[in-house]
mmCIF file of C-alpha atoms and ligand atoms in Angstrom:
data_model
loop_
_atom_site.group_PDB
_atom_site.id
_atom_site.type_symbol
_atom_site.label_atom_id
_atom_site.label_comp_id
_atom_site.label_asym_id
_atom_site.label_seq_id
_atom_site.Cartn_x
_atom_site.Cartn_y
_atom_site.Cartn_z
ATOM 1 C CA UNK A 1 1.871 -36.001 1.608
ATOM 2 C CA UNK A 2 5.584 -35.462 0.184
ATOM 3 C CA UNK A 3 5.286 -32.505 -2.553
ATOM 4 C CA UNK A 4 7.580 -32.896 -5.445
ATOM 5 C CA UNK A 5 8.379 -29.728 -7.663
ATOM 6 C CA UNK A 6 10.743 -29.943 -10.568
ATOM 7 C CA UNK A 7 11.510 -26.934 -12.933
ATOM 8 C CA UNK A 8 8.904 -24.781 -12.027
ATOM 9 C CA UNK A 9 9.857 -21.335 -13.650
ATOM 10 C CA UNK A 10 7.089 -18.320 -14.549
ATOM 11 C CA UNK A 11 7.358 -15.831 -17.122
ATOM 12 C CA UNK A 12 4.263 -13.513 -17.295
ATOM 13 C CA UNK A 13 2.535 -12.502 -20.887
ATOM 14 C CA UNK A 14 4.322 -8.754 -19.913
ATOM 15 C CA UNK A 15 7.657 -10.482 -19.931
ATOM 16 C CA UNK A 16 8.118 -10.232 -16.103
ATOM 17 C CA UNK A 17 10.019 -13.172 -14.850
ATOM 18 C CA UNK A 18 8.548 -13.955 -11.660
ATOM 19 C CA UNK A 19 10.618 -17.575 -11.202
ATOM 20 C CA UNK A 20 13.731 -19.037 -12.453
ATOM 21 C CA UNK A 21 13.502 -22.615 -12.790
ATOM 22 C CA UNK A 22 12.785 -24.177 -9.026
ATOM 23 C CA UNK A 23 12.794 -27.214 -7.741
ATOM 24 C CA UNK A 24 11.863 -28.392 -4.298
ATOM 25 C CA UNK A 25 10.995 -31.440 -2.262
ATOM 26 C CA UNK A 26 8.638 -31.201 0.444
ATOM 27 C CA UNK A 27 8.572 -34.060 2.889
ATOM 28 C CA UNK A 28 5.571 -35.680 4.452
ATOM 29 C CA UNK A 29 3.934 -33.355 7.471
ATOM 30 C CA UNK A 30 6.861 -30.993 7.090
ATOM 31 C CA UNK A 31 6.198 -26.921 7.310
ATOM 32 C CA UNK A 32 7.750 -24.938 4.730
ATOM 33 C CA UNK A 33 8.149 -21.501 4.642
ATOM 34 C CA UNK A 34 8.734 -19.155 1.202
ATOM 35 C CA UNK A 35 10.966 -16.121 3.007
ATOM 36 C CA UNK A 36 11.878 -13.372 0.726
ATOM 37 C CA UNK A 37 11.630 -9.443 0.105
ATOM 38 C CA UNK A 38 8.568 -8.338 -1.596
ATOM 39 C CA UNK A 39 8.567 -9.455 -5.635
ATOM 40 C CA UNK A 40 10.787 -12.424 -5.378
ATOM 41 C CA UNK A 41 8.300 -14.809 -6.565
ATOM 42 C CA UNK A 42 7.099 -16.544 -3.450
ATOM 43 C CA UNK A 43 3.504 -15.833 -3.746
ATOM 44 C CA UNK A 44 3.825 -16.952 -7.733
ATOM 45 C CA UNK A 45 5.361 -20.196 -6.475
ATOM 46 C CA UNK A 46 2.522 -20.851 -3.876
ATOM 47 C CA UNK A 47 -0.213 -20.008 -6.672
ATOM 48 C CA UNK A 48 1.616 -22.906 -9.011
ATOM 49 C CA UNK A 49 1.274 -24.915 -6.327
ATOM 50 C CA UNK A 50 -2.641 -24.537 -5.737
ATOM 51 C CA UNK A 51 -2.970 -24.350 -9.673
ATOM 52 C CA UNK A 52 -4.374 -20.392 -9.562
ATOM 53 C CA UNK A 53 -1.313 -19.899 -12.123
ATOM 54 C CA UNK A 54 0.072 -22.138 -14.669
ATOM 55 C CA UNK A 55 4.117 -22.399 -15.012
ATOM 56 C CA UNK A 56 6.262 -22.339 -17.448
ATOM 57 C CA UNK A 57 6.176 -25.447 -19.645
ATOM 58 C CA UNK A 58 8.192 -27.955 -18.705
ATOM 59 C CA UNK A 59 7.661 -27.368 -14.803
ATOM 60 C CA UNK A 60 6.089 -30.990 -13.295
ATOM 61 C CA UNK A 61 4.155 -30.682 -9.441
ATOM 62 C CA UNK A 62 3.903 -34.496 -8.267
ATOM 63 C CA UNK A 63 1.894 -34.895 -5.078
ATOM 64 C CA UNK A 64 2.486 -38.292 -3.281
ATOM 65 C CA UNK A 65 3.713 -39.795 -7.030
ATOM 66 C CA UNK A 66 0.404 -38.386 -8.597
ATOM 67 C CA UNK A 67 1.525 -35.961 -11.166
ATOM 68 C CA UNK A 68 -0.894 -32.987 -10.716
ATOM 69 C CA UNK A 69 0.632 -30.634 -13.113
ATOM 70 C CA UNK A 70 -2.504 -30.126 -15.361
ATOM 71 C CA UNK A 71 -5.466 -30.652 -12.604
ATOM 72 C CA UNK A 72 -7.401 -28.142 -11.732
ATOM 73 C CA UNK A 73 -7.287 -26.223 -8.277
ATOM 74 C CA UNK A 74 -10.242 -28.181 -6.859
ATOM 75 C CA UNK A 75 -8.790 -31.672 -8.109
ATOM 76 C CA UNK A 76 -5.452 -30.922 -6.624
ATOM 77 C CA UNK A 77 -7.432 -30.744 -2.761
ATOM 78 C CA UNK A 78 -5.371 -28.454 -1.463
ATOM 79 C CA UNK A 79 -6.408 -26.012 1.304
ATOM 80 C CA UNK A 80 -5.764 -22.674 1.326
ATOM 81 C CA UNK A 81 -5.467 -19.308 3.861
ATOM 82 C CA UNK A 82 -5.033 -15.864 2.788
ATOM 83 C CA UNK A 83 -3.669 -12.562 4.339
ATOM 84 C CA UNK A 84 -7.624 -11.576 4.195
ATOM 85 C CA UNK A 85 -8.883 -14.947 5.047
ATOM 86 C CA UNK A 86 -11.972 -14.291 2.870
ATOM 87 C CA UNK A 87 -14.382 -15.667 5.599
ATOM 88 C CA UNK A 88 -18.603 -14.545 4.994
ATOM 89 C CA UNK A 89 -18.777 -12.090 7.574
ATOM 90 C CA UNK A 90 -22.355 -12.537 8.437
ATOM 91 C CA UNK A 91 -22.182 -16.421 8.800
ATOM 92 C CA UNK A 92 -21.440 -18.289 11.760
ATOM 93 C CA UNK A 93 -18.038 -19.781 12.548
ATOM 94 C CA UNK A 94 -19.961 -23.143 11.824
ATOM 95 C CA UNK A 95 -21.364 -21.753 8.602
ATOM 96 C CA UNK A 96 -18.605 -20.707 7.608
ATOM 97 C CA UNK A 97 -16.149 -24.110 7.881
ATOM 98 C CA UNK A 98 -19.057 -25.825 6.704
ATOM 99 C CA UNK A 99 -19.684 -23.953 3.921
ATOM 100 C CA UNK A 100 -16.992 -25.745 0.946
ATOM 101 C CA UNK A 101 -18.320 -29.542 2.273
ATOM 102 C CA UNK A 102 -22.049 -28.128 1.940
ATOM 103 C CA UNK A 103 -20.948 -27.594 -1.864
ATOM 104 C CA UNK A 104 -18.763 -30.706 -2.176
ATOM 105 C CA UNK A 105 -22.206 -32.386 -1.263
ATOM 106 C CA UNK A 106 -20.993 -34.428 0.893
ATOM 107 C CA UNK A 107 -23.923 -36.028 3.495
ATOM 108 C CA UNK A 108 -25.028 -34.232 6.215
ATOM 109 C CA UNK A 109 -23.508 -35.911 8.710
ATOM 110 C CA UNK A 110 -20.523 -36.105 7.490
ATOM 111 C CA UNK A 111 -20.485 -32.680 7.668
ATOM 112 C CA UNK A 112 -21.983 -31.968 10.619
ATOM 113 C CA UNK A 113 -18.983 -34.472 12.145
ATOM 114 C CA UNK A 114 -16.064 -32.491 10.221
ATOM 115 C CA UNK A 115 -16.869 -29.407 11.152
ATOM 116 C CA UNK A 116 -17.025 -30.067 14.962
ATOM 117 C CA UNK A 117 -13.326 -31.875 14.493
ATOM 118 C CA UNK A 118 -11.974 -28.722 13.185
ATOM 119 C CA UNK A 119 -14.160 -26.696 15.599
ATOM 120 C CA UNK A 120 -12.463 -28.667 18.917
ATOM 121 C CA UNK A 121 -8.829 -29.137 16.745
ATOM 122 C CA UNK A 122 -9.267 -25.032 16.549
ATOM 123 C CA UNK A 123 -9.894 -24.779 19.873
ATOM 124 C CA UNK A 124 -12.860 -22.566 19.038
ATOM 125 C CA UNK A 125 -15.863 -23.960 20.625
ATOM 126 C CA UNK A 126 -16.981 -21.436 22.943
ATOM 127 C CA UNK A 127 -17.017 -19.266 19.335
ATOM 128 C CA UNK A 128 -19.118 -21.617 17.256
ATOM 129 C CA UNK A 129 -22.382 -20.043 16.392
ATOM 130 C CA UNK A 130 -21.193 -17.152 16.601
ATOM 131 C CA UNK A 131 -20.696 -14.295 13.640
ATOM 132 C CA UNK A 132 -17.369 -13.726 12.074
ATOM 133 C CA UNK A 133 -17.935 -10.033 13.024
ATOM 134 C CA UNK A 134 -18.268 -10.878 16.424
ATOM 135 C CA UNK A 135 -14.680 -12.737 16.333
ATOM 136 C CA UNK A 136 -11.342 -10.549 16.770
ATOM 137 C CA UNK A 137 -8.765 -10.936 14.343
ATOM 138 C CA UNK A 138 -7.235 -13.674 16.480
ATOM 139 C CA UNK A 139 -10.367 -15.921 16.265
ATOM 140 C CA UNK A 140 -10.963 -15.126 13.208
ATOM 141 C CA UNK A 141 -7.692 -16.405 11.927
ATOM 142 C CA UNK A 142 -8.385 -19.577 13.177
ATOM 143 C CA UNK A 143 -11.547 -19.970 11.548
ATOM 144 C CA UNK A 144 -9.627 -19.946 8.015
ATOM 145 C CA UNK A 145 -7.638 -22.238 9.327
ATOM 146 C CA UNK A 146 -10.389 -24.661 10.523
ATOM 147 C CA UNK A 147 -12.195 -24.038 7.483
ATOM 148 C CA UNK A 148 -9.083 -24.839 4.911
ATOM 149 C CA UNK A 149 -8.798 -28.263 7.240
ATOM 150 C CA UNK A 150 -12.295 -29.149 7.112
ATOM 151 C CA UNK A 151 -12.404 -31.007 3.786
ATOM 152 C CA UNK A 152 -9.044 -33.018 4.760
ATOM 153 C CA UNK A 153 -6.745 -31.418 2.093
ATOM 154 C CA UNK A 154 -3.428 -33.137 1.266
ATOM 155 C CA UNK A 155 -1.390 -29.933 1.580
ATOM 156 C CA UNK A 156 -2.156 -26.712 3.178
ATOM 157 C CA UNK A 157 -0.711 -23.116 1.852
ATOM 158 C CA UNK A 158 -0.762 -20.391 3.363
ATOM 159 C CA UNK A 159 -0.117 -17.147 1.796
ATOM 160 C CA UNK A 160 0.931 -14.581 4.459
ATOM 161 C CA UNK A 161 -1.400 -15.493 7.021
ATOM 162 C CA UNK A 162 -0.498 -13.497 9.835
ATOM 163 C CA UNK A 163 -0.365 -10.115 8.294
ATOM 164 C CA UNK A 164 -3.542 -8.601 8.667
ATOM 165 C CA UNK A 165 -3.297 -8.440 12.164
ATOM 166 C CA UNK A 166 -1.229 -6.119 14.592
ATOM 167 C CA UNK A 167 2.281 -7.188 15.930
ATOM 168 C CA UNK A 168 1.439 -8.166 19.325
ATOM 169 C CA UNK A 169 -1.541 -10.772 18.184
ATOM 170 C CA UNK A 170 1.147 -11.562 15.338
ATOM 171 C CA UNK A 171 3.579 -12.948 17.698
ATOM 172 C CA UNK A 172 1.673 -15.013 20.261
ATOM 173 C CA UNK A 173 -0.850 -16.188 16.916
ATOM 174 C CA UNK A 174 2.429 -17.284 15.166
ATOM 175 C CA UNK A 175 3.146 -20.111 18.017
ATOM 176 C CA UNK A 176 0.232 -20.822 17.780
ATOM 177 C CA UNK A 177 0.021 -21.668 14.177
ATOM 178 C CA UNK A 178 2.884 -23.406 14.547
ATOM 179 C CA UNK A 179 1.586 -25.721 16.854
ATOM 180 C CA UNK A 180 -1.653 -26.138 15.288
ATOM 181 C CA UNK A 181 0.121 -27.236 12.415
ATOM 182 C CA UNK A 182 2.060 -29.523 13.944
ATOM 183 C CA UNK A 183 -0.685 -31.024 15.451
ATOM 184 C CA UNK A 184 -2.801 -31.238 12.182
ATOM 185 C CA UNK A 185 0.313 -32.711 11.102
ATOM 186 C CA UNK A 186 -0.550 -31.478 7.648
ATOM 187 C CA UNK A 187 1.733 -31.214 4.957
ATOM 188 C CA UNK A 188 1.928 -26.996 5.044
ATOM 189 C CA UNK A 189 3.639 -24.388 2.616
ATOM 190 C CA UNK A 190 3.240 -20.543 3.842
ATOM 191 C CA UNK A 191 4.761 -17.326 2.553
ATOM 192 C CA UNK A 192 5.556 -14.484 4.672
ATOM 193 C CA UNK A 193 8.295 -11.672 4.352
ATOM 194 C CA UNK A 194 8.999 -11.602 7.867
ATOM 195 C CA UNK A 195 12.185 -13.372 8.929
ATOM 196 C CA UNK A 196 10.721 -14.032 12.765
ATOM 197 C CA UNK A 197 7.764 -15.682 11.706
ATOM 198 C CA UNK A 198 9.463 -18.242 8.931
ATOM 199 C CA UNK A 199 11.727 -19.015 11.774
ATOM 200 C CA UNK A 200 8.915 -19.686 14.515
ATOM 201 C CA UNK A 201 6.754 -21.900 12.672
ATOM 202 C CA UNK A 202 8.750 -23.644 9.873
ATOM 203 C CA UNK A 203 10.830 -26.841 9.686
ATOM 204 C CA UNK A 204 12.401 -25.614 6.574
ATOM 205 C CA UNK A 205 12.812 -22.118 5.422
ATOM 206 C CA UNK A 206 13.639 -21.186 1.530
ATOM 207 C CA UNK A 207 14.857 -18.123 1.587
ATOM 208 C CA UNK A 208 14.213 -16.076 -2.210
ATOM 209 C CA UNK A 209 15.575 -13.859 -4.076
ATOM 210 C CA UNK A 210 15.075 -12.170 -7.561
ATOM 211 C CA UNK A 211 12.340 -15.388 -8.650
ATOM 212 C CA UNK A 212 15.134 -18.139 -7.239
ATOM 213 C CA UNK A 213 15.610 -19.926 -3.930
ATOM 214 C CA UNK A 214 19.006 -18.520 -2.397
ATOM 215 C CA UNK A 215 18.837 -20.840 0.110
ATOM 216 C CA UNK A 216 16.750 -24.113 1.849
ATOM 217 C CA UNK A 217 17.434 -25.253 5.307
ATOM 218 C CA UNK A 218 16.709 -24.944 8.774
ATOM 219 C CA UNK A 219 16.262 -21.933 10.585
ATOM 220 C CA UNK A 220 19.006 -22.705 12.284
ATOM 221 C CA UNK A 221 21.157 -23.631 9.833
ATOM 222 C CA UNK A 222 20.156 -20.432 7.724
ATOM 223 C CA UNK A 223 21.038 -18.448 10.656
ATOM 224 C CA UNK A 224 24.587 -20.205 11.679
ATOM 225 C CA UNK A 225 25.954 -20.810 7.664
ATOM 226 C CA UNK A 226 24.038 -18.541 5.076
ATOM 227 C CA UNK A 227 25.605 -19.253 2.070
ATOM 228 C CA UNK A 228 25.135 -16.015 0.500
ATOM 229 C CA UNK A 229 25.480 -11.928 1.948
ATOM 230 C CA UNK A 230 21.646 -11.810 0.824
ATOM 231 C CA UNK A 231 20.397 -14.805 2.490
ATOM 232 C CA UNK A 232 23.088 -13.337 6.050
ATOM 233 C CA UNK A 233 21.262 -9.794 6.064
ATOM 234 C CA UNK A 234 17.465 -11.255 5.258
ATOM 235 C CA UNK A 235 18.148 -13.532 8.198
ATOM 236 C CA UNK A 236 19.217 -12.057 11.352
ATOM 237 C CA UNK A 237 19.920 -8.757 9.677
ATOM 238 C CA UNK A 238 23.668 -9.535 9.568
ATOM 239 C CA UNK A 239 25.924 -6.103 8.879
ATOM 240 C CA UNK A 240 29.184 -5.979 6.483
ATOM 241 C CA UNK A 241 32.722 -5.227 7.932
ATOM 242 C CA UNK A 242 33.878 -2.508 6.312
ATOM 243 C CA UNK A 243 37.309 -3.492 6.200
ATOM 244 C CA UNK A 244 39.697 -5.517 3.212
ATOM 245 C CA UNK A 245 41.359 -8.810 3.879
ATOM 246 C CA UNK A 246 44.663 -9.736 3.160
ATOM 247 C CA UNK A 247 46.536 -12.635 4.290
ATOM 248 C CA UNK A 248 44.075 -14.003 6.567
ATOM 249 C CA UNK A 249 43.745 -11.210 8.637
ATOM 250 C CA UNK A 250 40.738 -8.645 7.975
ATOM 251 C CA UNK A 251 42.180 -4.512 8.209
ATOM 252 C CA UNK A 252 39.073 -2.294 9.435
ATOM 253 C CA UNK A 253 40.381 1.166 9.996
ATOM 254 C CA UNK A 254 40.155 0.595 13.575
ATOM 255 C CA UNK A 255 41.785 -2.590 14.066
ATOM 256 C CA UNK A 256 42.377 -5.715 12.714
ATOM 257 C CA UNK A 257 40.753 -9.347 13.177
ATOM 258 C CA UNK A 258 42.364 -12.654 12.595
ATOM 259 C CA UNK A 259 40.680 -14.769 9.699
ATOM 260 C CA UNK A 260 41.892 -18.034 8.859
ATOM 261 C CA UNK A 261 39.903 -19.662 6.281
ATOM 262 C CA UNK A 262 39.416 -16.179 5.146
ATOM 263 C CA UNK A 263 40.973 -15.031 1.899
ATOM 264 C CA UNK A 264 41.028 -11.886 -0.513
ATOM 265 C CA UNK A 265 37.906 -11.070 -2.482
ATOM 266 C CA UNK A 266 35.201 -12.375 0.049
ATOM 267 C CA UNK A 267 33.079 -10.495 2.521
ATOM 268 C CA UNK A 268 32.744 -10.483 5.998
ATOM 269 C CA UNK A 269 29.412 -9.817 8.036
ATOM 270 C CA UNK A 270 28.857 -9.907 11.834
ATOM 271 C CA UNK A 271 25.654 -9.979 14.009
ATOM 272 C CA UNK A 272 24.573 -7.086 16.093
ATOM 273 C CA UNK A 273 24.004 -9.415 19.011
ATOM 274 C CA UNK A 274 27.416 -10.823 18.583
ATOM 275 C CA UNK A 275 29.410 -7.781 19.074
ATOM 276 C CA UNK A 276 30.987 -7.209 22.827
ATOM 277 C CA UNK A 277 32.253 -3.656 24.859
ATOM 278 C CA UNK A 278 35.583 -5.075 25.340
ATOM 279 C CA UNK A 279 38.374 -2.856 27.271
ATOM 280 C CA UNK A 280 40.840 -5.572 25.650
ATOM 281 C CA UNK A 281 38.878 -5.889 22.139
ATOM 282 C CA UNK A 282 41.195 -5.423 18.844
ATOM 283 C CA UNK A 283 39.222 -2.841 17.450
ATOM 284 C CA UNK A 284 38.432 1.009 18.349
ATOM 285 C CA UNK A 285 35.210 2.433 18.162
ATOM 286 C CA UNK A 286 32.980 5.657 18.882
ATOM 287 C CA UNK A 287 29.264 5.308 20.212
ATOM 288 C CA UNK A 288 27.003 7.212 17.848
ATOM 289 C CA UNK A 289 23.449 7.229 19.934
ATOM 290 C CA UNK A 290 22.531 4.668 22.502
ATOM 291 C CA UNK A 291 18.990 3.485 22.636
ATOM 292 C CA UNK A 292 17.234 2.058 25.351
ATOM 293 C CA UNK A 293 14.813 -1.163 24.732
ATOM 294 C CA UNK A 294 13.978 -2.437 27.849
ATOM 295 C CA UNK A 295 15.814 -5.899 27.427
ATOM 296 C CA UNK A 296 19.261 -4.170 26.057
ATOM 297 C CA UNK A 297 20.673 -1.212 24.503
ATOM 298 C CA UNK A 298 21.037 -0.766 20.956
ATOM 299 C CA UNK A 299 24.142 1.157 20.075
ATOM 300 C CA UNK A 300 25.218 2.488 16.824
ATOM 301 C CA UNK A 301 28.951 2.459 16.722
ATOM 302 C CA UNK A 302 30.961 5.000 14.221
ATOM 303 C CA UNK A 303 34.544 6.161 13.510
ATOM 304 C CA UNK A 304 36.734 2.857 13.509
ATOM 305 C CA UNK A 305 34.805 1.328 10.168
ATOM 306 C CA UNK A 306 33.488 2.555 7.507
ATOM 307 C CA UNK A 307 29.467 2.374 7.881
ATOM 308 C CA UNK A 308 27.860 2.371 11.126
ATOM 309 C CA UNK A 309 27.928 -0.719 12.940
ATOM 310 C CA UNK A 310 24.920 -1.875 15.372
ATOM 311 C CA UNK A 311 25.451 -3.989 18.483
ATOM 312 C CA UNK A 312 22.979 -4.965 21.325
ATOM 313 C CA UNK A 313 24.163 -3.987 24.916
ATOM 314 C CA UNK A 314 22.996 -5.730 27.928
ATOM 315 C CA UNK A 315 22.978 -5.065 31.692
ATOM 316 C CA UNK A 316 21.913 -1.838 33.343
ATOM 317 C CA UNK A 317 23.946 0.800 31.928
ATOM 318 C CA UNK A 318 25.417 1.542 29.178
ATOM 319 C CA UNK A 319 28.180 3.965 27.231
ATOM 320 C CA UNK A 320 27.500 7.362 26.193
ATOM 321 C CA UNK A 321 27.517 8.858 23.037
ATOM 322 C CA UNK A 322 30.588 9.965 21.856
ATOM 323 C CA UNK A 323 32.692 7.650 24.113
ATOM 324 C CA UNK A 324 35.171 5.754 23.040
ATOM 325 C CA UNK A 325 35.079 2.302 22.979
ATOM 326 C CA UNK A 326 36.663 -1.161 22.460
ATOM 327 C CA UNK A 327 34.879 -3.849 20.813
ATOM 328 C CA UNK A 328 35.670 -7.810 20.026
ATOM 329 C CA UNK A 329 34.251 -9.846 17.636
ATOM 330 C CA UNK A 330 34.425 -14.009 18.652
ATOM 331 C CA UNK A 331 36.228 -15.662 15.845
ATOM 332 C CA UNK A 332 33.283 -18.459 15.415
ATOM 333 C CA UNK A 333 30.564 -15.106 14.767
ATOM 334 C CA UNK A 334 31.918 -13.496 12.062
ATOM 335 C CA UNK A 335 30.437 -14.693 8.285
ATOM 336 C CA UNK A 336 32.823 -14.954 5.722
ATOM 337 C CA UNK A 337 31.298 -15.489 2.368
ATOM 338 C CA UNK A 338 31.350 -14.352 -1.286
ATOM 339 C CA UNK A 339 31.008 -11.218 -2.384
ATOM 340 C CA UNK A 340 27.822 -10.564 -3.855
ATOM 341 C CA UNK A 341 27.223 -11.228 -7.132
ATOM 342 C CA UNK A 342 25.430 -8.207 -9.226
ATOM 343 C CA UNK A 343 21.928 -8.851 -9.893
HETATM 344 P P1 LIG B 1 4.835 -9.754 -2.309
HETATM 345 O O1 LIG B 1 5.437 -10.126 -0.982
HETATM 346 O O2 LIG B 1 4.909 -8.280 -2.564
HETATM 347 O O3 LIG B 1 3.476 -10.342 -2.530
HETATM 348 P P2 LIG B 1 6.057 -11.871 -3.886
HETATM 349 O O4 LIG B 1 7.412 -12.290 -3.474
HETATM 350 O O5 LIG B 1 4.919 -12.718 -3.473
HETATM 351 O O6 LIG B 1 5.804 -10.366 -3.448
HETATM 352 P P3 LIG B 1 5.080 -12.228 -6.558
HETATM 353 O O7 LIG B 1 3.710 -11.692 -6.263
HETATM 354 O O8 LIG B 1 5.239 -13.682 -6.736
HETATM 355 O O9 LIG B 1 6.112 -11.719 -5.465
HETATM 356 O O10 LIG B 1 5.621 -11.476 -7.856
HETATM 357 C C1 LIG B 1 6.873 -11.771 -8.458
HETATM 358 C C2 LIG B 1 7.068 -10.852 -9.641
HETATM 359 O O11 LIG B 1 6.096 -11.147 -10.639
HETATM 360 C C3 LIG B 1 6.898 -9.376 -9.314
HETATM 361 O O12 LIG B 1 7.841 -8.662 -10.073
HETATM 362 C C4 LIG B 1 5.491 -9.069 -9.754
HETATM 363 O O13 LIG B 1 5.371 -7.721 -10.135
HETATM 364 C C5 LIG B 1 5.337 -10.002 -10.942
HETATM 365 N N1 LIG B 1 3.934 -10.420 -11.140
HETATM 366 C C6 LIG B 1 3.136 -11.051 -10.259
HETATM 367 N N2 LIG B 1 1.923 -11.317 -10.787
HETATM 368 C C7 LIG B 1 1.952 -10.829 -12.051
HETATM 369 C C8 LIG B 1 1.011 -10.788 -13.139
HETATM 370 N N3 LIG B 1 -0.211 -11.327 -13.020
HETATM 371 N N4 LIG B 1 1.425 -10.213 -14.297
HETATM 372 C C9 LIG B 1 2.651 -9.692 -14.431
HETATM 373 N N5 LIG B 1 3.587 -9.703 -13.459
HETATM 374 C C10 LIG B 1 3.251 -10.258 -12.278
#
């Protein structure tokens, strides 16, 4: 189902405003993520969408060329997860995914037919009669799922679905949500704050900020051209050069880096993982602390610029503190982009 949104923009009775006016296309089986800090609207957007909250006037929601703006939440059939997955804890898994068909009255059959799809599609079926409190948080996770997919819904949202559970299970559940999805092939919108997990499972991530979209695009594309410093340091936690740039060349009080392209009045931001120890590098540093993390060293770096700069160290040692250090920077890394505009 391709999800059309046009002007959707909330202002609470309080006077909050939780969205600016958004619009957004969402194509056909593609996996959407809402990335931003906590407050910027993404959860608002995602409860327009299911119809919990009604927009702004003005705002149109158009699902497949049917304009659902005014239908109710069950008319719109959309399924939904939530951080708490709201599962009855003393059903069984079966009970439970067969629970909203048993009050859609649909025949018994029917039923009994849907909810073993979902069962094998969830891979649960050594877990089906069993009790949700039986299930760890893993399981149980995909019982929401199964149950949300059970009544064929034309688009699924999911509102921070992996948080409840601790970060190991969060990583290895977040491939595989993604490739669930993928193989529901379900039209799919989910919020989550965390940068790693919009990355991992969605096609498309819009990154938000202060009730607007900053920026819409590919992790990938997000990651290589952010168009904004906010959109840089929310994805891939990019750091600013403390330096000032004047005639294509950026002055950091321990060295200097070439910047064509680059001109006064813009900032530039580099990547931890794309800074280098370099005996030849332009630019003079001090190590501040070294820390160990099994795959590399992370290693705050002082003295040449102005704030403390992070870079990730590989290989099986590693500087001191207080040595001092040269560092380069490849050309292609560093992010030169506006300043930021004041909220
Ligand atoms: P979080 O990650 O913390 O859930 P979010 O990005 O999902 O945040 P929203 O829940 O959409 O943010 O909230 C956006 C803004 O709207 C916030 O400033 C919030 O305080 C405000 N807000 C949300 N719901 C209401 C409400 N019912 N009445 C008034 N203000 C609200």
């Amino acid at each position: 189902m391709t999800l059309t949104l046009g002007n959707i923009a909330k202002t609470f009775p309080c006077g909050t405003r939780a969205l600016r006016p958004t619009d957004l296309e969402i194509e056909q089986g593609e996996i959407l993520s809402l990335l931003g800090p906590s407050g910027c609207g993404k959860s608002t957007l995602l409860r327009i969408i299911a119809g919990l909250e009604t927009p702004d006037p003005g705002a149109s929601i158009v699902f497949d060329g049917e304009d659902v703006t005014h239908q109710s939440v069950d008319r719109r059939k959309i399924g939904m997860v939530f951080q708490s997955y709201a599962l009855f804890p003393n059903m069984s898994v079966r009970g439970n995914i067969g629970y909203g068909l048993k009050m859609q009255k649909l025949p018994r059959a029917e039923i009994a037919a849907r909810v073993e799809e979902v069962i094998e599609l969830c891979r649960l079926e050594p877990y089906a009669d069993r009790a949700i409190t039986a299930l760890s948080g893993g399981q149980r996770q995909r019982v929401a799922l199964a149950r949300a997919m059970a009544p064929r819904p034309r688009v699924l949202l999911l509102d921070e679905p992996l948080s409840a559970l601790d970060a190991a299970l969060r990583g290895q559940l977040r491939d595989e949500l993604a490739l669930l999805l993928r193989e529901f092939g379900i039209t799919a919108i989910f919020v989550t704050h965390d940068q790693d997990e919009a990355m991992a499972i969605a096609d498309r991530v819009a990154v938000m900020s202060q009730g607007e979209v900053a920026q819409i695009g590919t992790p990938e594309a997000l990651y290589r051209n952010p168009a904004t410093g906010f959109v840089a340091r929310f994805v891939g936690d990019a750091m600013p050069l403390e330096g000032h740039i004047e005639r294509e060349t950026l002055h950091l009080q321990g060295g200097m880096l070439g910047l064509p392209r680059a001109s006064d009045g813009q900032q530039v931001l580099v990547r931890a993982e794309d800074i280098r120890i370099d005996p030849q590098g332009p630019i003079a540093a001090r190590v501040e602390t070294v820390t160990f993390l099994g795959t590399h060293y992370r290693i705050a770096l002082s003295g040449a610029m102005t704030g403390p700069l992070f870079m990730l160290h590989a290989g099986f040692s590693a500087p001191k503190p207080g040595d001092k250090v040269r560092i380069s920077i490849p050309p292609e890394a560093l992010l030169v982009l506006p300043l930021d505009t004041a909220a």
